[in-house]
Structures are given as C-alpha cells and as structure tokens.
Coordinates of C-alpha atoms in Angstrom, one line a residue:
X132 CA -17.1 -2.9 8.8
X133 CA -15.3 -0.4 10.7
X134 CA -16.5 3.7 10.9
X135 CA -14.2 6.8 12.6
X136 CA -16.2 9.9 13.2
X137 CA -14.1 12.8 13.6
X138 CA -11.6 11.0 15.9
X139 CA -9.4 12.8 17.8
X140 CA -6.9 12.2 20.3
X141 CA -4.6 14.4 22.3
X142 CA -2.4 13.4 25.5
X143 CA -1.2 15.5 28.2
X144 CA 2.2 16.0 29.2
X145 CA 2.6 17.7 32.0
X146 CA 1.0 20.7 31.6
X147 CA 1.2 21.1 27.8
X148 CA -1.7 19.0 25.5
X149 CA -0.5 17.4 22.8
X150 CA -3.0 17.1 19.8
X151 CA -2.2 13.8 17.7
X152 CA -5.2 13.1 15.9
X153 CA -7.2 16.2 14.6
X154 CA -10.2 15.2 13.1
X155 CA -10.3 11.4 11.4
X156 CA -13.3 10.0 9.3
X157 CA -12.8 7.0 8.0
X158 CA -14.8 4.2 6.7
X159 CA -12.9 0.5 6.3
X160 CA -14.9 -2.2 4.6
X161 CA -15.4 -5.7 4.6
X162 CA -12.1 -7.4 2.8
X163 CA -10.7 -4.1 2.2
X164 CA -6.7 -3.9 3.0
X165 CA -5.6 -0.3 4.1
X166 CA -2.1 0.6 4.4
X167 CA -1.7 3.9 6.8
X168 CA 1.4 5.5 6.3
X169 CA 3.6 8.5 8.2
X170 CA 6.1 9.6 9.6
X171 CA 7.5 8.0 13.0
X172 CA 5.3 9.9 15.8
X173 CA 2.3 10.8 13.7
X174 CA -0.2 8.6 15.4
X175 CA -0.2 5.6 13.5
X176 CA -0.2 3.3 16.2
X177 CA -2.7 5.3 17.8
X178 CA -4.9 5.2 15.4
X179 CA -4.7 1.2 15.3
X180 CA -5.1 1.3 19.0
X181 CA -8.2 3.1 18.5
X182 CA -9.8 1.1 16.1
X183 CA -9.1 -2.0 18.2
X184 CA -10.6 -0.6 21.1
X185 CA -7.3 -0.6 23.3
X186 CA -7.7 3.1 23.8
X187 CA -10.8 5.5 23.3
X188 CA -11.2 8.8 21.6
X189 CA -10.8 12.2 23.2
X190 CA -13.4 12.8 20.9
X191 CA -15.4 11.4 18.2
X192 CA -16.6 8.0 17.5
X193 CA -16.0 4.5 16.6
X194 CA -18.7 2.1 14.8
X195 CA -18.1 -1.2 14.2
X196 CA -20.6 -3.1 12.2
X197 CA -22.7 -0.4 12.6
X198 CA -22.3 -0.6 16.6
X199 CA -21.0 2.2 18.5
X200 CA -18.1 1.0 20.6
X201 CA -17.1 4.4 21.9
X202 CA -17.9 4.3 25.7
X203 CA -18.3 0.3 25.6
X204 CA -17.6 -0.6 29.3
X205 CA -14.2 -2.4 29.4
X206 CA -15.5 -6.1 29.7
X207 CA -17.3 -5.6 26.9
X208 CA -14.8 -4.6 24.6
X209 CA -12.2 -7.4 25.9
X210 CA -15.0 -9.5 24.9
X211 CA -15.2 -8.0 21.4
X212 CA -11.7 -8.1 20.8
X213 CA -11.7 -11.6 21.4
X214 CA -13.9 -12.2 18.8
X215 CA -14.0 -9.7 16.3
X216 CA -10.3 -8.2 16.5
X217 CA -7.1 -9.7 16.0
X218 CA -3.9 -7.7 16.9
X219 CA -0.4 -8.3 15.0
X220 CA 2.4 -5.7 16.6
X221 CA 5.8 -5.1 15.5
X222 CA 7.7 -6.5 19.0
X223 CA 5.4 -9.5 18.5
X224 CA 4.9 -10.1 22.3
X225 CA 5.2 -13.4 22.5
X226 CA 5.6 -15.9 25.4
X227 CA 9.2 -17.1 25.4
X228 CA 8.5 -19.7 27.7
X229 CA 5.9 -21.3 25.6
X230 CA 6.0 -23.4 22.6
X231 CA 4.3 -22.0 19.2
X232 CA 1.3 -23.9 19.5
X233 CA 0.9 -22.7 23.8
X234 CA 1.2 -19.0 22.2
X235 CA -1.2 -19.5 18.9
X236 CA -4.1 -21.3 21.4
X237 CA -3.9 -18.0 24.2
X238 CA -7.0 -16.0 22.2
X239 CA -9.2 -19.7 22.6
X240 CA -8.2 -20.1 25.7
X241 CA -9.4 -16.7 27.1
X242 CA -12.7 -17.2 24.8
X243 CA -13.1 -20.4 27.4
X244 CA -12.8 -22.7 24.5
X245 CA -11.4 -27.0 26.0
X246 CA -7.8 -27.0 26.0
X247 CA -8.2 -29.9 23.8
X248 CA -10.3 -27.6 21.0
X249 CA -7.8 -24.6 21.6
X250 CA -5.2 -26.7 20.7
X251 CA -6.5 -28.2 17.2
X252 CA -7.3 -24.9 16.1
X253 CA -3.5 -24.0 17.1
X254 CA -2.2 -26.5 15.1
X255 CA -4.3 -25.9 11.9
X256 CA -3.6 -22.4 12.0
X257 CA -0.1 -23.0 12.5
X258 CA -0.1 -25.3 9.7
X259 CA -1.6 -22.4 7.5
X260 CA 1.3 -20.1 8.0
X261 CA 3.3 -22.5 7.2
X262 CA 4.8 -23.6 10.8
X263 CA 3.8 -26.9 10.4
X264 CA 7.1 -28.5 11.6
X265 CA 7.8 -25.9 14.2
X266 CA 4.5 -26.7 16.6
X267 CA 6.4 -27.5 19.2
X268 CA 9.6 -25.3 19.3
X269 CA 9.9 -22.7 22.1
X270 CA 10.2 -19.0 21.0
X271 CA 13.7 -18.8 21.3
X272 CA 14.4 -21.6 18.8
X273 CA 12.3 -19.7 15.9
X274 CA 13.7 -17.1 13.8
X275 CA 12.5 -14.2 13.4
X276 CA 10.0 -14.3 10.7
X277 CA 8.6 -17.9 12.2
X278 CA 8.4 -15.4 15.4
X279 CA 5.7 -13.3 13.3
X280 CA 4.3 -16.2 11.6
X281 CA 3.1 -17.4 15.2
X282 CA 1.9 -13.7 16.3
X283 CA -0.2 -13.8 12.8
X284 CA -1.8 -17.4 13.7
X285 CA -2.5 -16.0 17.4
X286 CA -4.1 -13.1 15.8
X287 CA -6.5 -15.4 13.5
X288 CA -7.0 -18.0 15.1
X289 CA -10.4 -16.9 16.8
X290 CA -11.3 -15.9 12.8
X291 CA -11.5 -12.2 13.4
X292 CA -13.3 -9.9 10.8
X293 CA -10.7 -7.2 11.4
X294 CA -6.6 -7.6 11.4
X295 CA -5.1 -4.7 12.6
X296 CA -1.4 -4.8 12.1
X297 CA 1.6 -1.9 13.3
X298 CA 4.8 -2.3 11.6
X299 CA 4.5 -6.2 11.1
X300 CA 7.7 -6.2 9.1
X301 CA 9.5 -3.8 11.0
X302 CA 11.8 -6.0 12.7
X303 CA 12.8 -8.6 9.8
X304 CA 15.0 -8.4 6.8
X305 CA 13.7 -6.8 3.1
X306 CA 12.8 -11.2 2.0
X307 CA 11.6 -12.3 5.2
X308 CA 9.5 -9.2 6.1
X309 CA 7.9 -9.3 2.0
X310 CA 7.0 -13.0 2.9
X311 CA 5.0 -12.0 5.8
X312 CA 3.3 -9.2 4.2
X313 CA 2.5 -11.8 1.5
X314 CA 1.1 -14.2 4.2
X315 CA -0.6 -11.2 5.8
X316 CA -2.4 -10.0 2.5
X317 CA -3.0 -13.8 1.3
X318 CA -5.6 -14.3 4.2
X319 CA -7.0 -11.0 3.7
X320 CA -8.0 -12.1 0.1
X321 CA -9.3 -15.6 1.3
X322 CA -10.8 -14.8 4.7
X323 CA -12.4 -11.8 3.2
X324 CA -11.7 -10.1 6.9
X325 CA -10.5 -6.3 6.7
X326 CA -6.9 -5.3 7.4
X327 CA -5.5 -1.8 8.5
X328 CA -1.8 -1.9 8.3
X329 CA 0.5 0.5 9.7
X330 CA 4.1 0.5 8.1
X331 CA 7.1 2.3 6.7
X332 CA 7.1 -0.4 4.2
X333 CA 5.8 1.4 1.1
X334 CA 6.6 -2.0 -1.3
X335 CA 4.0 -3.6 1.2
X336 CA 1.7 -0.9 1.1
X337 CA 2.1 -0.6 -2.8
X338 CA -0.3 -4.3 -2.6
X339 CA -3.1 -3.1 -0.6
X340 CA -6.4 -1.6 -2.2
X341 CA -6.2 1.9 -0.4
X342 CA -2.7 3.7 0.7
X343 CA -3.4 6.4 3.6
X344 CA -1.2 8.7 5.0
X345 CA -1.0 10.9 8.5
X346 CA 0.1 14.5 7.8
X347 CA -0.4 16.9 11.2
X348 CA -2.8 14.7 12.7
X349 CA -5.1 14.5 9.3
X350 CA -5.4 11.4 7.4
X351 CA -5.2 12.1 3.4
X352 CA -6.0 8.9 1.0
X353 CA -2.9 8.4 -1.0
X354 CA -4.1 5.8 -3.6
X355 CA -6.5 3.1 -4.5
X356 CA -6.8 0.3 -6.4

C-alpha cells in the first residue's frame, strides 16, 4: 500500500539545519494498523505529513500503490488525497460554525460530488460512528469525543485506503479516548484500509499489528502481532 525509501527530512532554522528524519524505509500494507511511537519532537507528525503528501522529502521517496508520489505536482496530490487519504489530527480542525453533518460532507464536496449525494453519505457515515442523533448539532454543542467522532467520519467518508491519524486521543479523557481508538481500529478491521497512528497512547498502540518507534530520527519496529 504505502512504501518510504530512505526518507529524510531536515528544516532550517536560521542558519543552523535541523535533521529530523535520518534515513526511513518503511513498507505499510493493505489493512495493516501501525502505531509510531516517540518522544514529543521526534518527527512523528512529520512523518504522517509525509506519508499523506502534505509535505515532501528532503530526500528519499514515497510510493503509494506502487506509484511514486514524490515530486507529484501539487494538484495532483490534492486530488489523491481526496481520494485515497483520509487525515484524523489531534486539534480535530473542525468548522465550529457548521453542523456535524456540513463538516463530515466537506471531503465530497471538494471531490465535486451533488450536495444532495455529499450529504447521504454524511449522514450514513455519521450514523456509523455512532452520531446518529447528533447530525444536526453545531460543533460547540458536541463533546469532545463526538468532536473526534465527526473528524473520523470526515476522514472516511470518501472511503480512503489509508487513515493516517496524529495523536487522535490526545485531547480526550483515558474512556473516551479508548472508545475512539476502538472506533478507529474497528473500521480498520472491516474496511480493510491501512492505518498509521501516531500517539503517546501505548494501551492504543498495544492493539495494533506492528508498534514502531522514532529514536534520533531512525524508526526501530517495536513489536508485531
């Protein structure tokens, strides 16, 4: 599903470079779930952003489905994202001024899908995370974990083959932030779509088939089921 070729990545600040990733190869493949673990500051989120195409290599490459996306010309890969890619982030980055079923439809919309067919796939995808009596509430009048229940049916609702997800629990208590990872790793086994995951949550990360870890800008496989 998803191939890194000696990815690296460094940034510069000023006039010092900053090496984050040193060297990544990494194969993810089709239903796998991956848990990438790390200190805060490692690259994690990097890494994700890398895989999704939101920011390119300094060097190395990225295949997915045996296509090379590295140098893919931006329209392209907002293209591919739409389709292939669904994003689940930590600050969910929701609309507040929209209701659940306006924020879950965005990712048909932009695909130039009938407002009408955008917004039954909302609703059935909202129904599947269990938001079914919440379709119409504004932002501000969900909790928290309904908050990331919406940001998960955005992110599937175009039926992407990869979920990449950075610190989906992060903001929510120990019992709601389990249920989410539950719901996260219970569409993983039905869809059959790969999932990269990166979280602090090692009881998460304990239920997915491979545990990885960045150490000094190396990725080291911790475990796999």
């Amino acid at each position: 599903m998803l191939v890194l070729e000696n990815v690296q990545k460094s940034f510069r600040h000023d006039h010092t470079v900053i090496d984050v990733l040193k060297g990544i190869d990494l194969t993810i493949l089709q239903g796998e779930s991956v848990a990438i673990l790390g200190a805060s500051g490692v690259g994690k989120s990097t890494l994700l952003n890398i895989m999704g195409g939101l920011e390119p290599p300094t060097v190395g490459m990225v295949f997915f489905q045996e296509q090379n996306m590295t140098g893919m010309e931006e329209p392209a890969l907002c293209s591919w994202r739409n389709r292939e890619v669904g994003f689940v982030f930590q600050f969910h980055h929701l609309l507040p001024e929209f209701t659940a079923i306006e924020n879950a439809m965005m990712p048909a919309l932009i695909a130039r899908l009938s407002r009408e067919v955008a917004m039954g796939m909302a609703i059935q995808i909202l129904k599947n995370v269990g938001l079914e009596k919440r379709l119409t509430h504004r932002i501000g009048e969900l909790s928290g974990g309904e908050q990331q229940r919406v940001a998960i049916a955005r992110a599937l609702i175009m039926r992407p083959k990869l979920l990449l997800a950075d610190e989906p629990t992060g903001n929510l208590d120990a019992k709601t932030g389990e249920g989410v990872g539950d719901l996260l790793l219970e569409f993983n086994r039905k869809e059959g779509l790969a999932m990269v995951i990166a979280t602090h949550n090692k009881r998460l990360a304990e239920k997915m088939s491979r545990q990885m870890e960045i150490v000094d800008g190396r990725i080291h496989e911790e475990k796999q089921r």
